[in-house]
mmCIF file of C-alpha atoms in Angstrom:
data_model
loop_
_atom_site.group_PDB
_atom_site.id
_atom_site.type_symbol
_atom_site.label_atom_id
_atom_site.label_comp_id
_atom_site.label_asym_id
_atom_site.label_seq_id
_atom_site.Cartn_x
_atom_site.Cartn_y
_atom_site.Cartn_z
ATOM 1 C CA MET A 1019 24.682 1.236 18.038
ATOM 2 C CA LYS A 1020 27.786 0.258 19.979
ATOM 3 C CA ARG A 1021 30.728 -1.565 18.372
ATOM 4 C CA GLU A 1022 30.134 -4.751 20.377
ATOM 5 C CA GLU A 1023 26.499 -4.797 19.240
ATOM 6 C CA TRP A 1024 27.591 -4.517 15.591
ATOM 7 C CA ARG A 1025 29.982 -7.391 16.200
ATOM 8 C CA ALA A 1026 27.154 -9.485 17.691
ATOM 9 C CA LEU A 1027 24.942 -8.727 14.685
ATOM 10 C CA ARG A 1028 27.668 -9.727 12.263
ATOM 11 C CA GLU A 1029 28.397 -12.974 14.108
ATOM 12 C CA THR A 1030 24.711 -13.855 14.519
ATOM 13 C CA HIS A 1031 23.333 -12.868 11.120
ATOM 14 C CA GLY A 1032 26.340 -13.067 8.827
ATOM 15 C CA VAL A 1033 28.552 -10.739 6.831
ATOM 16 C CA ALA A 1034 25.799 -9.911 4.309
ATOM 17 C CA PHE A 1035 23.695 -8.244 7.002
ATOM 18 C CA TYR A 1036 26.670 -6.307 8.307
ATOM 19 C CA LEU A 1037 27.686 -5.129 4.820
ATOM 20 C CA LEU A 1038 24.114 -4.118 3.932
ATOM 21 C CA GLU A 1039 23.906 -1.824 6.924
ATOM 22 C CA SER A 1040 27.439 -0.489 6.413
ATOM 23 C CA VAL A 1041 26.700 0.465 2.804
ATOM 24 C CA THR A 1042 23.131 1.756 3.184
ATOM 25 C CA GLY A 1043 23.689 3.702 6.384
ATOM 26 C CA LEU A 1044 20.672 2.097 8.104
ATOM 27 C CA THR A 1045 18.352 3.038 5.231
ATOM 28 C CA TYR A 1046 16.357 -0.155 5.749
ATOM 29 C CA TRP A 1047 16.506 -0.187 9.536
ATOM 30 C CA ASP A 1048 13.033 0.570 10.914
ATOM 31 C CA PRO A 1049 11.954 2.037 7.561
ATOM 32 C CA PRO A 1050 9.163 4.626 7.250
ATOM 33 C CA LEU A 1051 5.966 4.178 5.285
ATOM 34 C CA THR A 1052 6.315 4.125 1.530
ATOM 35 C CA ARG A 1053 4.298 6.492 -0.648
ATOM 36 C CA LEU A 1054 1.753 3.698 -1.168
ATOM 37 C CA GLY A 1055 1.618 3.101 2.578
ATOM 38 C CA ARG A 1056 0.848 6.765 3.208
ATOM 39 C CA ARG A 1057 -1.978 6.645 0.657
ATOM 40 C CA GLN A 1058 -3.392 3.530 2.319
ATOM 41 C CA ALA A 1059 -3.230 5.220 5.739
ATOM 42 C CA ALA A 1060 -5.001 8.290 4.327
ATOM 43 C CA LYS A 1061 -7.746 5.995 2.988
ATOM 44 C CA LEU A 1062 -8.088 4.535 6.482
ATOM 45 C CA ARG A 1063 -8.494 8.047 7.909
ATOM 46 C CA ARG A 1064 -11.331 8.757 5.479
ATOM 47 C CA GLU A 1065 -13.048 5.488 6.449
ATOM 48 C CA LEU A 1066 -12.805 6.260 10.166
ATOM 49 C CA THR A 1067 -14.033 9.807 9.604
ATOM 50 C CA ARG A 1068 -17.091 8.588 7.679
ATOM 51 C CA SER A 1069 -17.796 5.993 10.374
ATOM 52 C CA ASN A 1070 -17.422 8.582 13.157
ATOM 53 C CA VAL A 1071 -15.217 6.155 15.093
ATOM 54 C CA THR A 1072 -13.362 7.542 18.129
ATOM 55 C CA PHE A 1073 -10.872 5.855 20.463
ATOM 56 C CA ASP A 1074 -10.120 6.190 24.161
ATOM 57 C CA ALA A 1075 -6.473 5.246 23.524
ATOM 58 C CA ILE A 1076 -4.199 4.097 20.726
ATOM 59 C CA PHE A 1077 -1.705 1.280 21.251
ATOM 60 C CA SER A 1078 1.006 0.760 18.678
ATOM 61 C CA SER A 1079 4.061 -1.238 17.841
ATOM 62 C CA PRO A 1080 7.097 1.035 18.438
ATOM 63 C CA PHE A 1081 8.070 1.037 14.755
ATOM 64 C CA ARG A 1082 8.097 4.065 12.489
ATOM 65 C CA ARG A 1083 5.723 2.586 9.940
ATOM 66 C CA THR A 1084 3.066 1.688 12.513
ATOM 67 C CA LEU A 1085 3.359 5.033 14.282
ATOM 68 C CA GLN A 1086 3.086 6.850 10.958
ATOM 69 C CA THR A 1087 0.053 4.718 10.074
ATOM 70 C CA ALA A 1088 -1.540 5.742 13.378
ATOM 71 C CA MET A 1089 -0.711 9.429 12.912
ATOM 72 C CA ILE A 1090 -2.024 9.562 9.346
ATOM 73 C CA GLY A 1091 -4.849 7.040 9.700
ATOM 74 C CA CYS A 1092 -6.493 8.094 12.956
ATOM 75 C CA PRO A 1093 -8.303 11.446 12.677
ATOM 76 C CA GLN A 1094 -8.020 12.056 16.447
ATOM 77 C CA ILE A 1095 -4.229 12.147 16.453
ATOM 78 C CA GLU A 1096 -3.521 13.440 12.951
ATOM 79 C CA CYS A 1097 -2.744 16.798 14.569
ATOM 80 C CA LEU A 1098 0.324 15.188 16.194
ATOM 81 C CA HIS A 1099 1.864 14.168 12.871
ATOM 82 C CA ARG A 1100 4.787 16.446 12.059
ATOM 83 C CA ALA A 1101 4.561 15.644 8.347
ATOM 84 C CA ARG A 1102 0.895 16.673 8.190
ATOM 85 C CA PRO A 1103 0.273 18.613 4.945
ATOM 86 C CA TRP A 1104 0.332 22.368 5.410
ATOM 87 C CA TRP A 1105 -3.185 22.803 3.964
ATOM 88 C CA ARG A 1106 -4.624 20.455 6.593
ATOM 89 C CA LYS A 1107 -2.838 22.387 9.327
ATOM 90 C CA LEU A 1108 -4.193 25.647 7.923
ATOM 91 C CA GLY A 1109 -7.733 24.257 7.671
ATOM 92 C CA ALA A 1110 -7.646 23.070 11.285
ATOM 93 C CA TRP A 1111 -6.356 26.488 12.406
ATOM 94 C CA LEU A 1112 -9.085 28.345 10.487
ATOM 95 C CA ARG A 1113 -11.757 26.071 11.982
ATOM 96 C CA HIS A 1114 -10.247 26.516 15.484
ATOM 97 C CA GLU A 1115 -9.982 22.764 15.860
ATOM 98 C CA PRO A 1116 -8.274 21.886 19.159
ATOM 99 C CA CYS A 1117 -5.635 19.162 19.302
ATOM 100 C CA ARG A 1118 -6.818 16.942 22.151
ATOM 101 C CA PRO A 1119 -5.641 13.493 21.117
ATOM 102 C CA PRO A 1120 -6.135 10.319 23.185
ATOM 103 C CA PRO A 1121 -2.986 8.775 24.685
ATOM 104 C CA VAL A 1122 -0.724 6.968 22.235
ATOM 105 C CA VAL A 1123 1.234 4.161 23.929
ATOM 106 C CA THR A 1124 3.812 1.826 22.399
ATOM 107 C CA THR A 1125 4.782 -1.659 23.517
ATOM 108 C CA ASP A 1126 7.134 -4.295 22.133
ATOM 109 C CA LEU A 1127 4.360 -6.844 22.698
ATOM 110 C CA LEU A 1128 2.739 -5.509 19.495
ATOM 111 C CA ARG A 1129 5.852 -5.531 17.325
ATOM 112 C CA GLU A 1130 6.283 -7.666 14.208
ATOM 113 C CA ARG A 1131 7.681 -11.187 14.343
ATOM 114 C CA ILE A 1132 11.354 -10.817 15.311
ATOM 115 C CA ALA A 1133 13.325 -12.253 12.402
ATOM 116 C CA ASN A 1134 16.643 -11.357 10.756
ATOM 117 C CA TYR A 1135 15.283 -8.694 8.422
ATOM 118 C CA THR A 1136 16.428 -5.132 8.981
ATOM 119 C CA SER A 1137 12.794 -4.027 8.931
ATOM 120 C CA ASP A 1138 12.281 -6.176 12.050
ATOM 121 C CA GLY A 1139 14.543 -3.882 14.073
ATOM 122 C CA ARG A 1140 13.550 -0.509 15.459
ATOM 123 C CA ARG A 1141 15.300 2.753 16.202
ATOM 124 C CA THR A 1142 16.244 3.790 19.712
ATOM 125 C CA VAL A 1143 13.609 5.414 21.889
ATOM 126 C CA THR A 1144 15.589 8.670 21.763
ATOM 127 C CA GLN A 1145 15.383 8.704 17.954
ATOM 128 C CA LEU A 1146 11.714 7.729 17.911
ATOM 129 C CA ALA A 1147 10.757 10.291 20.554
ATOM 130 C CA ALA A 1148 12.370 13.035 18.468
ATOM 131 C CA GLU A 1149 10.156 12.067 15.520
ATOM 132 C CA PHE A 1150 7.029 11.356 17.607
ATOM 133 C CA PRO A 1151 7.369 13.668 20.632
ATOM 134 C CA ARG A 1152 3.903 13.117 22.139
ATOM 135 C CA VAL A 1153 3.954 9.329 22.021
ATOM 136 C CA ASN A 1154 4.461 7.364 25.244
ATOM 137 C CA PHE A 1155 7.497 5.073 24.887
ATOM 138 C CA GLY A 1156 7.580 4.135 28.572
ATOM 139 C CA GLU A 1157 6.780 0.478 27.826
ATOM 140 C CA VAL A 1158 9.857 -0.102 25.614
ATOM 141 C CA SER A 1159 13.592 -0.117 26.306
ATOM 142 C CA GLU A 1160 15.937 2.491 24.863
ATOM 143 C CA GLU A 1161 17.813 -0.022 22.696
ATOM 144 C CA ASP A 1162 16.097 -2.720 20.660
ATOM 145 C CA ARG A 1163 17.108 -5.599 22.908
ATOM 146 C CA PRO A 1164 14.473 -8.054 21.585
ATOM 147 C CA PHE A 1165 16.003 -7.902 18.092
ATOM 148 C CA LEU A 1166 19.392 -8.901 19.488
ATOM 149 C CA GLU A 1167 18.281 -11.342 22.164
ATOM 150 C CA SER A 1168 14.776 -12.726 21.473
ATOM 151 C CA LYS A 1169 14.517 -13.962 17.899
ATOM 152 C CA GLU A 1170 11.309 -15.733 16.802
ATOM 153 C CA LEU A 1171 12.640 -18.006 14.070
ATOM 154 C CA GLY A 1172 12.418 -21.526 12.671
ATOM 155 C CA LYS A 1173 10.262 -24.142 14.353
ATOM 156 C CA GLN A 1174 9.846 -21.916 17.387
ATOM 157 C CA GLU A 1175 8.514 -18.943 15.413
ATOM 158 C CA GLN A 1176 4.810 -19.715 15.700
ATOM 159 C CA PRO A 1177 4.836 -20.782 19.386
ATOM 160 C CA LEU A 1178 6.920 -17.754 20.381
ATOM 161 C CA VAL A 1179 4.806 -15.208 18.494
ATOM 162 C CA ARG A 1180 1.609 -16.776 19.819
ATOM 163 C CA ALA A 1181 2.957 -16.666 23.365
ATOM 164 C CA ARG A 1182 3.704 -12.976 22.903
ATOM 165 C CA ALA A 1183 0.220 -12.464 21.448
ATOM 166 C CA ARG A 1184 -1.263 -13.990 24.623
ATOM 167 C CA ARG A 1185 0.774 -11.584 26.732
ATOM 168 C CA ALA A 1186 -0.412 -8.731 24.518
ATOM 169 C CA VAL A 1187 -4.064 -9.741 25.048
ATOM 170 C CA GLN A 1188 -3.533 -9.768 28.807
ATOM 171 C CA TRP A 1189 -1.780 -6.389 28.587
ATOM 172 C CA LEU A 1190 -4.777 -4.983 26.715
ATOM 173 C CA MET A 1191 -7.221 -6.475 29.227
ATOM 174 C CA ASP A 1192 -5.265 -4.893 32.095
ATOM 175 C CA ARG A 1193 -5.530 -1.357 30.722
ATOM 176 C CA PRO A 1194 -7.539 1.219 32.724
ATOM 177 C CA THR A 1195 -11.305 0.782 32.562
ATOM 178 C CA GLN A 1196 -11.750 4.173 30.888
ATOM 179 C CA GLN A 1197 -9.824 2.822 27.891
ATOM 180 C CA ARG A 1198 -12.594 0.601 26.525
ATOM 181 C CA THR A 1199 -12.578 1.447 22.826
ATOM 182 C CA VAL A 1200 -8.995 1.386 21.620
ATOM 183 C CA ALA A 1201 -7.043 1.200 18.378
ATOM 184 C CA VAL A 1202 -4.282 -1.401 18.064
ATOM 185 C CA VAL A 1203 -1.767 -0.637 15.311
ATOM 186 C CA THR A 1204 0.501 -3.588 14.600
ATOM 187 C CA HIS A 1205 1.835 -5.932 11.886
ATOM 188 C CA SER A 1206 0.522 -8.729 9.684
ATOM 189 C CA HIS A 1207 2.500 -11.652 11.152
ATOM 190 C CA PHE A 1208 1.601 -10.617 14.667
ATOM 191 C CA LEU A 1209 -2.092 -10.225 13.775
ATOM 192 C CA LEU A 1210 -2.075 -13.697 12.245
ATOM 193 C CA ALA A 1211 -0.782 -15.092 15.550
ATOM 194 C CA LEU A 1212 -3.152 -12.949 17.614
ATOM 195 C CA LEU A 1213 -6.355 -13.926 15.805
ATOM 196 C CA GLY A 1214 -5.153 -17.529 15.663
ATOM 197 C CA LEU A 1215 -5.705 -17.652 19.430
ATOM 198 C CA PHE A 1216 -9.471 -17.428 18.999
ATOM 199 C CA ARG A 1217 -12.208 -19.490 17.383
ATOM 200 C CA LEU A 1218 -13.174 -17.354 14.426
ATOM 201 C CA PRO A 1219 -16.039 -18.319 12.113
ATOM 202 C CA ASP A 1220 -14.019 -17.702 8.951
ATOM 203 C CA GLU A 1221 -10.309 -18.411 8.430
ATOM 204 C CA GLY A 1222 -10.274 -15.527 5.964
ATOM 205 C CA LEU A 1223 -10.503 -13.207 8.978
ATOM 206 C CA LEU A 1224 -6.971 -14.196 10.007
ATOM 207 C CA ARG A 1225 -5.168 -12.229 7.296
ATOM 208 C CA PHE A 1226 -5.072 -8.466 7.007
ATOM 209 C CA ALA A 1227 -4.351 -6.144 4.119
ATOM 210 C CA ASN A 1228 -2.223 -3.042 4.676
ATOM 211 C CA ALA A 1229 -4.013 -0.368 6.738
ATOM 212 C CA GLU A 1230 -7.102 -2.571 7.014
ATOM 213 C CA ARG A 1231 -9.337 -2.033 10.031
ATOM 214 C CA ARG A 1232 -11.273 -4.660 11.958
ATOM 215 C CA ALA A 1233 -13.500 -4.567 15.034
ATOM 216 C CA LEU A 1234 -12.399 -7.046 17.716
ATOM 217 C CA HIS A 1235 -14.320 -7.493 20.964
ATOM 218 C CA LEU A 1236 -12.208 -8.832 23.844
ATOM 219 C CA CYS A 1237 -13.630 -9.863 27.189
ATOM 220 C CA ALA A 1238 -12.427 -11.843 30.183
ATOM 221 C CA CYS A 1239 -13.860 -15.293 30.947
ATOM 222 C CA GLN A 1240 -14.707 -16.199 34.500
ATOM 223 C CA ASN A 1241 -16.028 -19.724 35.072
ATOM 224 C CA ASP A 1242 -17.222 -19.788 31.443
ATOM 225 C CA ALA A 1243 -19.615 -16.930 32.191
ATOM 226 C CA GLN A 1244 -19.054 -13.707 30.273
ATOM 227 C CA GLU A 1245 -21.266 -10.891 29.257
ATOM 228 C CA GLY A 1246 -21.513 -10.319 25.515
ATOM 229 C CA CYS A 1247 -19.043 -13.047 24.501
ATOM 230 C CA ASP A 1248 -19.072 -16.634 23.315
ATOM 231 C CA PRO A 1249 -18.902 -18.799 26.481
ATOM 232 C CA THR A 1250 -16.528 -21.392 24.990
ATOM 233 C CA CYS A 1251 -13.207 -20.009 26.175
ATOM 234 C CA THR A 1252 -10.691 -20.410 28.970
ATOM 235 C CA SER A 1253 -8.931 -17.071 29.384
ATOM 236 C CA ALA A 1254 -10.225 -14.552 26.864
ATOM 237 C CA ALA A 1255 -12.769 -14.432 24.105
ATOM 238 C CA ALA A 1256 -12.920 -12.460 20.925
ATOM 239 C CA ALA A 1257 -15.437 -11.647 18.271
ATOM 240 C CA ALA A 1258 -14.033 -10.220 15.068
ATOM 241 C CA GLU A 1259 -15.730 -8.748 12.057
ATOM 242 C CA LYS A 1260 -14.776 -6.732 9.035
ATOM 243 C CA PRO A 1261 -16.380 -3.300 8.765
ATOM 244 C CA PRO A 1262 -19.011 -2.875 6.055
#
């Protein structure tokens, strides 16, 4: 990060933030999954394997923890994960399993609420691409400009995150038609805003646990006529359910 950017961070967020990063050497900037997080992602992989779920594409927040969750949790792209245990690599080689993963695309539309926490900032695309070489980072800028310029704080937090969630829904709806069944790997605050856009039968569906999976059916509304969706919507409809 350039000197003028450090100065802007210090002036915007205070000396405590600046000192924390100076002392820790960016230890808490875009942190990886914890040991517990890796176990939770592995549990997700087992659930998806048992359910025989496959995806046409995987869309993720451009943060290390979400990308690691995708790599560990999705059986189709586990072969891309550089930290994959050696015994799993050996087993795949002995079984002649090909590595033909679906596309993995990142976008800042799916990132966590942009607050002042160091975990709300991400590494540069160059750093991320070195760790995740087969992930498409074409939708995000090299530097984390949103963290510096587009905070979602205070009274404006909920309206701003919800507005971004609406843009994310439209972005998902605009994806190629061959990408119909997709995985979206994102964060709890963002998911709360995203599902808050829709009329869900149970408010308990709004909150997610770590590495929890849900099925969400999105479809466009045209003149209140839509195939397979609730007709009471204006721009998009969703049906959400927890897996058994």
